[in-house]
Amino acid sequence: MSSNEVSAKNNLPFLYTWKLERLFLSTPSSGKLWEYSSVFPAGGYMYLQLYPKGVLEEEDKSISVFLANGSSPTPSVNISAEVYIGWVDQINGKNQYRRGPQMIFNKTSSWGWIKFLSFDELREPSKGILVNDTCILNVGFFTYDIAKCLQLYPRGRSEEEDKSISLYLQLVNAAIPAPSGKIHAEYYFDWVDQIKGRNHHDRTHQIFDCKQPTWGWKKFLSLDALHEPSKGFLVNDTCIIKVGFLQWDNISK
């Protein structure tokens, strides 16, 4: 019915893959929980709940997916994490993710999407989500540390001096397999609207090595945008910037 694969390379984002076979041929009536994934130890002991025919207002319209915290040897511990739940384009070999908010998980926590994938999206052949009645879901659970630092130029760098904030990600030596190794990283920077509570997102992917351990944006955020009160980026002379990793792979020569 389903198979599971766990990957936690270098203790970086915890990745979990759930392959769902005979997705619609074996499901019961609408709104009933069809299957739990196996439990995976991402910080706590998590599992996925899948409603292949949806719940509540999305019944018979969408797949509903939730992440829940199962039994744990340390039930009193709260886990701070950012979660992505996604699916695989089985035709083009690409991963697509829906990003959730930063959450505090405890033993009774449950979170997810009532409308995770609409039936129209799921059954669109060009998207490659459902192939031979099989769908592959991925979970990214971000709680681990990466040997990294951020470089911030609050008045800009090079041609963006006195025009923008410049921001760079630098992997320190411990994160890069020396001397000839390389790391492919897909990551994002967020800057936070502190008035409306929204994140504004810049996403990229780069190859890091010992010769080029730093990548980023000379023009991350213009100083005009930073100082515009309605945008909420700078409040009481405080700016909040987040960095997150979507993928992390060692590349051998």
PDB file of C-alpha atoms in Angstrom:
ATOM      1  CA  MET A   1       0.000   0.000   0.000  1.00  0.00           C
ATOM      2  CA  SER A   2       2.723   2.439   0.934  1.00  0.00           C
ATOM      3  CA  SER A   3       6.460   2.573   1.456  1.00  0.00           C
ATOM      4  CA  ASN A   4       8.612   4.944   3.443  1.00  0.00           C
ATOM      5  CA  GLU A   5      12.139   6.321   3.187  1.00  0.00           C
ATOM      6  CA  VAL A   6      13.938   8.457   5.749  1.00  0.00           C
ATOM      7  CA  SER A   7      16.951  10.665   5.087  1.00  0.00           C
ATOM      8  CA  ALA A   8      18.767  12.868   7.591  1.00  0.00           C
ATOM      9  CA  LYS A   9      22.089  13.570   5.893  1.00  0.00           C
ATOM     10  CA  ASN A  10      24.563  15.460   8.081  1.00  0.00           C
ATOM     11  CA  ASN A  11      21.794  16.126  10.629  1.00  0.00           C
ATOM     12  CA  LEU A  12      20.409  18.807   8.325  1.00  0.00           C
ATOM     13  CA  PRO A  13      16.784  19.158   7.298  1.00  0.00           C
ATOM     14  CA  PHE A  14      15.082  15.912   8.187  1.00  0.00           C
ATOM     15  CA  LEU A  15      13.563  14.510   4.988  1.00  0.00           C
ATOM     16  CA  TYR A  16      10.907  11.832   4.904  1.00  0.00           C
ATOM     17  CA  THR A  17       9.383  10.249   1.795  1.00  0.00           C
ATOM     18  CA  TRP A  18       6.040   8.440   1.719  1.00  0.00           C
ATOM     19  CA  LYS A  19       5.110   6.507  -1.442  1.00  0.00           C
ATOM     20  CA  LEU A  20       1.369   5.947  -1.723  1.00  0.00           C
ATOM     21  CA  GLU A  21       0.360   3.218  -4.153  1.00  0.00           C
ATOM     22  CA  ARG A  22      -3.183   2.411  -5.346  1.00  0.00           C
ATOM     23  CA  LEU A  23      -4.174   5.785  -3.947  1.00  0.00           C
ATOM     24  CA  PHE A  24      -7.784   5.825  -5.100  1.00  0.00           C
ATOM     25  CA  LEU A  25      -8.381   2.174  -5.886  1.00  0.00           C
ATOM     26  CA  SER A  26      -8.088   1.228  -2.200  1.00  0.00           C
ATOM     27  CA  THR A  27      -9.581   4.212  -0.365  1.00  0.00           C
ATOM     28  CA  PRO A  28     -12.785   4.055   1.668  1.00  0.00           C
ATOM     29  CA  SER A  29     -15.653   6.530   1.547  1.00  0.00           C
ATOM     30  CA  SER A  30     -15.125  10.312   1.679  1.00  0.00           C
ATOM     31  CA  GLY A  31     -13.852  11.966   4.820  1.00  0.00           C
ATOM     32  CA  LYS A  32     -12.493   8.834   6.520  1.00  0.00           C
ATOM     33  CA  LEU A  33      -8.860   8.564   7.462  1.00  0.00           C
ATOM     34  CA  TRP A  34      -7.274   6.172   5.024  1.00  0.00           C
ATOM     35  CA  GLU A  35      -3.758   5.656   6.306  1.00  0.00           C
ATOM     36  CA  TYR A  36      -1.088   6.823   8.707  1.00  0.00           C
ATOM     37  CA  SER A  37       2.494   6.945   7.558  1.00  0.00           C
ATOM     38  CA  SER A  38       5.056   5.167   9.663  1.00  0.00           C
ATOM     39  CA  VAL A  39       6.433   7.203  12.559  1.00  0.00           C
ATOM     40  CA  PHE A  40       9.632   9.121  11.833  1.00  0.00           C
ATOM     41  CA  PRO A  41      11.897  10.691  14.491  1.00  0.00           C
ATOM     42  CA  ALA A  42      12.092  14.315  13.302  1.00  0.00           C
ATOM     43  CA  GLY A  43      12.940  16.077  16.551  1.00  0.00           C
ATOM     44  CA  GLY A  44      10.021  14.270  18.165  1.00  0.00           C
ATOM     45  CA  TYR A  45       8.097  11.296  16.761  1.00  0.00           C
ATOM     46  CA  MET A  46       6.016  12.512  13.842  1.00  0.00           C
ATOM     47  CA  TYR A  47       3.690  10.887  11.346  1.00  0.00           C
ATOM     48  CA  LEU A  48       1.467  11.932   8.450  1.00  0.00           C
ATOM     49  CA  GLN A  49      -2.305  11.582   8.220  1.00  0.00           C
ATOM     50  CA  LEU A  50      -3.762  11.400   4.719  1.00  0.00           C
ATOM     51  CA  TYR A  51      -7.398  11.945   3.729  1.00  0.00           C
ATOM     52  CA  PRO A  52      -7.325  11.086  -0.002  1.00  0.00           C
ATOM     53  CA  LYS A  53     -10.875  12.386  -0.509  1.00  0.00           C
ATOM     54  CA  GLY A  54     -10.595  15.410   1.735  1.00  0.00           C
ATOM     55  CA  VAL A  55     -12.234  16.582   4.950  1.00  0.00           C
ATOM     56  CA  LEU A  56     -14.674  19.324   5.940  1.00  0.00           C
ATOM     57  CA  GLU A  57     -15.319  21.826   3.142  1.00  0.00           C
ATOM     58  CA  GLU A  58     -12.769  20.104   0.869  1.00  0.00           C
ATOM     59  CA  GLU A  59     -14.479  16.714   0.986  1.00  0.00           C
ATOM     60  CA  ASP A  60     -14.587  15.225  -2.534  1.00  0.00           C
ATOM     61  CA  LYS A  61     -12.551  18.202  -3.800  1.00  0.00           C
ATOM     62  CA  SER A  62      -9.021  17.830  -2.498  1.00  0.00           C
ATOM     63  CA  ILE A  63      -6.499  15.647  -0.698  1.00  0.00           C
ATOM     64  CA  SER A  64      -6.088  16.673   2.951  1.00  0.00           C
ATOM     65  CA  VAL A  65      -2.728  16.075   4.686  1.00  0.00           C
ATOM     66  CA  PHE A  66      -1.728  16.678   8.304  1.00  0.00           C
ATOM     67  CA  LEU A  67       1.469  16.287  10.312  1.00  0.00           C
ATOM     68  CA  ALA A  68       0.998  15.029  13.867  1.00  0.00           C
ATOM     69  CA  ASN A  69       3.250  14.320  16.819  1.00  0.00           C
ATOM     70  CA  GLY A  70       2.995  10.767  18.075  1.00  0.00           C
ATOM     71  CA  SER A  71       4.198   9.118  21.259  1.00  0.00           C
ATOM     72  CA  SER A  72       7.603  10.284  22.448  1.00  0.00           C
ATOM     73  CA  PRO A  73       9.922   9.254  25.264  1.00  0.00           C
ATOM     74  CA  THR A  74      10.007  12.969  26.217  1.00  0.00           C
ATOM     75  CA  PRO A  75       6.337  14.021  25.931  1.00  0.00           C
ATOM     76  CA  SER A  76       6.834  17.275  27.828  1.00  0.00           C
ATOM     77  CA  VAL A  77       9.320  18.667  25.296  1.00  0.00           C
ATOM     78  CA  ASN A  78       8.099  21.296  22.835  1.00  0.00           C
ATOM     79  CA  ILE A  79       9.732  21.191  19.391  1.00  0.00           C
ATOM     80  CA  SER A  80      10.230  24.409  17.426  1.00  0.00           C
ATOM     81  CA  ALA A  81      10.276  23.588  13.723  1.00  0.00           C
ATOM     82  CA  GLU A  82       9.468  24.807  10.254  1.00  0.00           C
ATOM     83  CA  VAL A  83       7.751  22.229   8.056  1.00  0.00           C
ATOM     84  CA  TYR A  84       7.359  21.671   4.339  1.00  0.00           C
ATOM     85  CA  ILE A  85       5.050  19.010   2.954  1.00  0.00           C
ATOM     86  CA  GLY A  86       5.369  18.360  -0.748  1.00  0.00           C
ATOM     87  CA  TRP A  87       4.917  16.026  -3.650  1.00  0.00           C
ATOM     88  CA  VAL A  88       7.087  14.629  -6.441  1.00  0.00           C
ATOM     89  CA  ASP A  89       6.571  15.404 -10.119  1.00  0.00           C
ATOM     90  CA  GLN A  90       7.245  11.833 -11.245  1.00  0.00           C
ATOM     91  CA  ILE A  91       7.525  12.862 -14.906  1.00  0.00           C
ATOM     92  CA  ASN A  92      10.134  15.600 -14.577  1.00  0.00           C
ATOM     93  CA  GLY A  93      11.726  14.378 -11.331  1.00  0.00           C
ATOM     94  CA  LYS A  94      11.083  17.632  -9.465  1.00  0.00           C
ATOM     95  CA  ASN A  95       9.929  18.255  -5.913  1.00  0.00           C
ATOM     96  CA  GLN A  96       7.183  20.768  -5.159  1.00  0.00           C
ATOM     97  CA  TYR A  97       6.502  21.942  -1.603  1.00  0.00           C
ATOM     98  CA  ARG A  98       3.901  23.773   0.388  1.00  0.00           C
ATOM     99  CA  ARG A  99       5.558  25.699   3.172  1.00  0.00           C
ATOM    100  CA  GLY A 100       4.000  25.918   6.600  1.00  0.00           C
ATOM    101  CA  PRO A 101       4.578  28.466   9.335  1.00  0.00           C
ATOM    102  CA  GLN A 102       7.104  28.044  12.103  1.00  0.00           C
ATOM    103  CA  MET A 103       5.375  25.845  14.670  1.00  0.00           C
ATOM    104  CA  ILE A 104       5.792  24.665  18.227  1.00  0.00           C
ATOM    105  CA  PHE A 105       4.984  20.949  18.331  1.00  0.00           C
ATOM    106  CA  ASN A 106       4.160  19.024  21.476  1.00  0.00           C
ATOM    107  CA  LYS A 107       2.741  15.561  22.061  1.00  0.00           C
ATOM    108  CA  THR A 108      -0.791  16.535  21.041  1.00  0.00           C
ATOM    109  CA  SER A 109       0.060  18.815  18.104  1.00  0.00           C
ATOM    110  CA  SER A 110      -1.478  18.364  14.663  1.00  0.00           C
ATOM    111  CA  TRP A 111      -1.089  20.703  11.708  1.00  0.00           C
ATOM    112  CA  GLY A 112      -1.533  20.634   7.947  1.00  0.00           C
ATOM    113  CA  TRP A 113      -3.694  21.549   4.967  1.00  0.00           C
ATOM    114  CA  ILE A 114      -7.378  20.776   4.523  1.00  0.00           C
ATOM    115  CA  LYS A 115      -6.777  21.671   0.870  1.00  0.00           C
ATOM    116  CA  PHE A 116      -3.361  20.219   0.164  1.00  0.00           C
ATOM    117  CA  LEU A 117      -3.862  19.248  -3.493  1.00  0.00           C
ATOM    118  CA  SER A 118      -7.058  19.709  -5.460  1.00  0.00           C
ATOM    119  CA  PHE A 119      -8.300  16.748  -7.471  1.00  0.00           C
ATOM    120  CA  ASP A 120      -7.837  18.837 -10.632  1.00  0.00           C
ATOM    121  CA  GLU A 121      -4.130  19.359  -9.816  1.00  0.00           C
ATOM    122  CA  LEU A 122      -3.663  15.762  -8.766  1.00  0.00           C
ATOM    123  CA  ARG A 123      -5.155  14.305 -11.944  1.00  0.00           C
ATOM    124  CA  GLU A 124      -3.540  16.726 -14.398  1.00  0.00           C
ATOM    125  CA  PRO A 125      -1.214  14.393 -16.378  1.00  0.00           C
ATOM    126  CA  SER A 126       1.373  17.091 -17.165  1.00  0.00           C
ATOM    127  CA  LYS A 127       2.022  17.705 -13.450  1.00  0.00           C
ATOM    128  CA  GLY A 128       3.171  14.111 -12.866  1.00  0.00           C
ATOM    129  CA  ILE A 129       1.732  13.972  -9.336  1.00  0.00           C
ATOM    130  CA  LEU A 130      -0.385  10.842  -9.833  1.00  0.00           C
ATOM    131  CA  VAL A 131       1.228   8.169 -12.026  1.00  0.00           C
ATOM    132  CA  ASN A 132      -0.235   4.658 -12.177  1.00  0.00           C
ATOM    133  CA  ASP A 133      -2.417   5.588  -9.175  1.00  0.00           C
ATOM    134  CA  THR A 134       0.749   6.299  -7.158  1.00  0.00           C
ATOM    135  CA  CYS A 135       1.610   9.549  -5.404  1.00  0.00           C
ATOM    136  CA  ILE A 136       4.879  10.352  -3.568  1.00  0.00           C
ATOM    137  CA  LEU A 137       4.843  12.810  -0.656  1.00  0.00           C
ATOM    138  CA  ASN A 138       7.849  14.419   1.020  1.00  0.00           C
ATOM    139  CA  VAL A 139       8.184  16.052   4.420  1.00  0.00           C
ATOM    140  CA  GLY A 140      10.956  18.518   5.283  1.00  0.00           C
ATOM    141  CA  PHE A 141      11.312  19.130   9.015  1.00  0.00           C
ATOM    142  CA  PHE A 142      13.809  21.871   9.838  1.00  0.00           C
ATOM    143  CA  THR A 143      15.192  21.768  13.359  1.00  0.00           C
ATOM    144  CA  TYR A 144      18.894  21.093  12.902  1.00  0.00           C
ATOM    145  CA  ASP A 145      21.932  23.390  12.880  1.00  0.00           C
ATOM    146  CA  ILE A 146      24.132  24.107   9.865  1.00  0.00           C
ATOM    147  CA  ALA A 147      27.640  25.501  10.252  1.00  0.00           C
ATOM    148  CA  LYS A 148      26.842  28.845   8.687  1.00  0.00           C
ATOM    149  CA  CYS A 149      26.724  32.543   9.255  1.00  0.00           C
ATOM    150  CA  LEU A 150      25.040  35.526   7.625  1.00  0.00           C
ATOM    151  CA  GLN A 151      26.937  38.537   6.368  1.00  0.00           C
ATOM    152  CA  LEU A 152      24.894  41.734   6.450  1.00  0.00           C
ATOM    153  CA  TYR A 153      25.865  45.044   4.872  1.00  0.00           C
ATOM    154  CA  PRO A 154      23.206  47.420   6.237  1.00  0.00           C
ATOM    155  CA  ARG A 155      24.179  50.206   3.817  1.00  0.00           C
ATOM    156  CA  GLY A 156      24.839  47.974   0.836  1.00  0.00           C
ATOM    157  CA  ARG A 157      27.870  46.683  -0.992  1.00  0.00           C
ATOM    158  CA  SER A 158      29.528  47.557  -4.318  1.00  0.00           C
ATOM    159  CA  GLU A 159      27.082  49.258  -6.693  1.00  0.00           C
ATOM    160  CA  GLU A 160      24.283  48.947  -4.119  1.00  0.00           C
ATOM    161  CA  GLU A 161      26.117  51.019  -1.494  1.00  0.00           C
ATOM    162  CA  ASP A 162      23.720  53.558   0.072  1.00  0.00           C
ATOM    163  CA  LYS A 163      20.878  52.035  -1.963  1.00  0.00           C
ATOM    164  CA  SER A 164      20.110  48.602  -0.469  1.00  0.00           C
ATOM    165  CA  ILE A 165      20.798  46.087   2.255  1.00  0.00           C
ATOM    166  CA  SER A 166      23.214  43.405   1.000  1.00  0.00           C
ATOM    167  CA  LEU A 167      22.914  39.941   2.542  1.00  0.00           C
ATOM    168  CA  TYR A 168      25.019  36.806   2.076  1.00  0.00           C
ATOM    169  CA  LEU A 169      25.099  33.256   3.401  1.00  0.00           C
ATOM    170  CA  GLN A 170      28.532  31.898   4.256  1.00  0.00           C
ATOM    171  CA  LEU A 171      29.185  28.250   5.083  1.00  0.00           C
ATOM    172  CA  VAL A 172      32.051  27.935   7.505  1.00  0.00           C
ATOM    173  CA  ASN A 173      34.803  25.368   6.969  1.00  0.00           C
ATOM    174  CA  ALA A 174      33.143  22.705   9.113  1.00  0.00           C
ATOM    175  CA  ALA A 175      30.188  22.586   6.732  1.00  0.00           C
ATOM    176  CA  ILE A 176      32.197  22.025   3.542  1.00  0.00           C
ATOM    177  CA  PRO A 177      33.904  18.679   2.826  1.00  0.00           C
ATOM    178  CA  ALA A 178      37.505  19.820   2.275  1.00  0.00           C
ATOM    179  CA  PRO A 179      39.502  20.187   0.195  1.00  0.00           C
ATOM    180  CA  SER A 180      37.781  19.397  -3.121  1.00  0.00           C
ATOM    181  CA  GLY A 181      34.237  18.717  -2.003  1.00  0.00           C
ATOM    182  CA  LYS A 182      31.222  20.800  -2.925  1.00  0.00           C
ATOM    183  CA  ILE A 183      27.770  21.318  -1.479  1.00  0.00           C
ATOM    184  CA  HIS A 184      24.614  22.037  -3.425  1.00  0.00           C
ATOM    185  CA  ALA A 185      22.173  23.965  -1.260  1.00  0.00           C
ATOM    186  CA  GLU A 186      18.679  25.225  -2.021  1.00  0.00           C
ATOM    187  CA  TYR A 187      17.730  27.850   0.517  1.00  0.00           C
ATOM    188  CA  TYR A 188      15.704  30.979   1.104  1.00  0.00           C
ATOM    189  CA  PHE A 189      15.904  34.296   2.914  1.00  0.00           C
ATOM    190  CA  ASP A 190      12.809  35.866   4.439  1.00  0.00           C
ATOM    191  CA  TRP A 191      12.393  39.377   5.675  1.00  0.00           C
ATOM    192  CA  VAL A 192       9.499  39.845   8.074  1.00  0.00           C
ATOM    193  CA  ASP A 193       6.702  42.417   7.914  1.00  0.00           C
ATOM    194  CA  GLN A 194       6.453  43.002  11.677  1.00  0.00           C
ATOM    195  CA  ILE A 195       3.158  44.888  11.343  1.00  0.00           C
ATOM    196  CA  LYS A 196       1.156  42.315   9.367  1.00  0.00           C
ATOM    197  CA  GLY A 197       3.144  39.244  10.401  1.00  0.00           C
ATOM    198  CA  ARG A 198       3.969  38.229   6.847  1.00  0.00           C
ATOM    199  CA  ASN A 199       7.202  36.871   5.407  1.00  0.00           C
ATOM    200  CA  HIS A 200       8.611  38.079   2.086  1.00  0.00           C
ATOM    201  CA  HIS A 201      10.565  35.383   0.347  1.00  0.00           C
ATOM    202  CA  ASP A 202      13.714  35.160  -1.822  1.00  0.00           C
ATOM    203  CA  ARG A 203      14.672  31.627  -2.848  1.00  0.00           C
ATOM    204  CA  THR A 204      17.794  30.406  -4.647  1.00  0.00           C
ATOM    205  CA  HIS A 205      20.150  27.446  -5.031  1.00  0.00           C
ATOM    206  CA  GLN A 206      23.931  27.549  -5.236  1.00  0.00           C
ATOM    207  CA  ILE A 207      27.074  25.417  -5.227  1.00  0.00           C
ATOM    208  CA  PHE A 208      29.353  26.097  -2.234  1.00  0.00           C
ATOM    209  CA  ASP A 209      32.991  25.013  -2.003  1.00  0.00           C
ATOM    210  CA  CYS A 210      36.173  26.109  -0.230  1.00  0.00           C
ATOM    211  CA  LYS A 211      36.938  28.654  -2.958  1.00  0.00           C
ATOM    212  CA  GLN A 212      33.400  30.046  -3.027  1.00  0.00           C
ATOM    213  CA  PRO A 213      31.806  29.546   0.422  1.00  0.00           C
ATOM    214  CA  THR A 214      29.580  32.633   0.214  1.00  0.00           C
ATOM    215  CA  TRP A 215      26.522  33.512  -1.897  1.00  0.00           C
ATOM    216  CA  GLY A 216      23.758  36.052  -1.581  1.00  0.00           C
ATOM    217  CA  TRP A 217      22.228  39.277  -2.846  1.00  0.00           C
ATOM    218  CA  LYS A 218      23.885  42.679  -3.257  1.00  0.00           C
ATOM    219  CA  LYS A 219      20.357  44.067  -3.530  1.00  0.00           C
ATOM    220  CA  PHE A 220      18.461  42.108  -0.900  1.00  0.00           C
ATOM    221  CA  LEU A 221      16.133  44.929   0.141  1.00  0.00           C
ATOM    222  CA  SER A 222      16.224  48.547  -0.978  1.00  0.00           C
ATOM    223  CA  LEU A 223      16.754  51.148   1.741  1.00  0.00           C
ATOM    224  CA  ASP A 224      13.614  52.918   0.527  1.00  0.00           C
ATOM    225  CA  ALA A 225      11.561  49.758   1.125  1.00  0.00           C
ATOM    226  CA  LEU A 226      13.289  49.148   4.448  1.00  0.00           C
ATOM    227  CA  HIS A 227      12.381  52.601   5.757  1.00  0.00           C
ATOM    228  CA  GLU A 228       8.807  52.626   4.419  1.00  0.00           C
ATOM    229  CA  PRO A 229       6.717  52.448   7.653  1.00  0.00           C
ATOM    230  CA  SER A 230       3.744  50.673   6.076  1.00  0.00           C
ATOM    231  CA  LYS A 231       5.904  47.707   5.025  1.00  0.00           C
ATOM    232  CA  GLY A 232       6.843  46.885   8.623  1.00  0.00           C
ATOM    233  CA  PHE A 233      10.393  45.761   7.806  1.00  0.00           C
ATOM    234  CA  LEU A 234      12.036  48.155  10.257  1.00  0.00           C
ATOM    235  CA  VAL A 235      10.242  48.629  13.589  1.00  0.00           C
ATOM    236  CA  ASN A 236      11.989  50.341  16.523  1.00  0.00           C
ATOM    237  CA  ASP A 237      15.209  50.125  14.503  1.00  0.00           C
ATOM    238  CA  THR A 238      14.814  46.310  14.418  1.00  0.00           C
ATOM    239  CA  CYS A 239      14.692  44.122  11.296  1.00  0.00           C
ATOM    240  CA  ILE A 240      13.997  40.350  11.323  1.00  0.00           C
ATOM    241  CA  ILE A 241      15.597  38.120   8.683  1.00  0.00           C
ATOM    242  CA  LYS A 242      15.180  34.347   8.442  1.00  0.00           C
ATOM    243  CA  VAL A 243      17.145  31.744   6.495  1.00  0.00           C
ATOM    244  CA  GLY A 244      15.921  28.207   5.743  1.00  0.00           C
ATOM    245  CA  PHE A 245      17.231  25.223   3.797  1.00  0.00           C
ATOM    246  CA  LEU A 246      15.113  23.173   1.398  1.00  0.00           C
ATOM    247  CA  GLN A 247      17.829  20.849   0.097  1.00  0.00           C
ATOM    248  CA  TRP A 248      21.404  20.007   1.055  1.00  0.00           C
ATOM    249  CA  ASP A 249      23.597  17.586  -0.917  1.00  0.00           C
ATOM    250  CA  ASN A 250      27.294  16.740  -0.838  1.00  0.00           C
ATOM    251  CA  ILE A 251      28.705  16.575  -4.364  1.00  0.00           C
ATOM    252  CA  SER A 252      31.582  14.207  -5.059  1.00  0.00           C
ATOM    253  CA  LYS A 253      34.095  14.976  -7.784  1.00  0.00           C
TER     254      LYS A 253
END
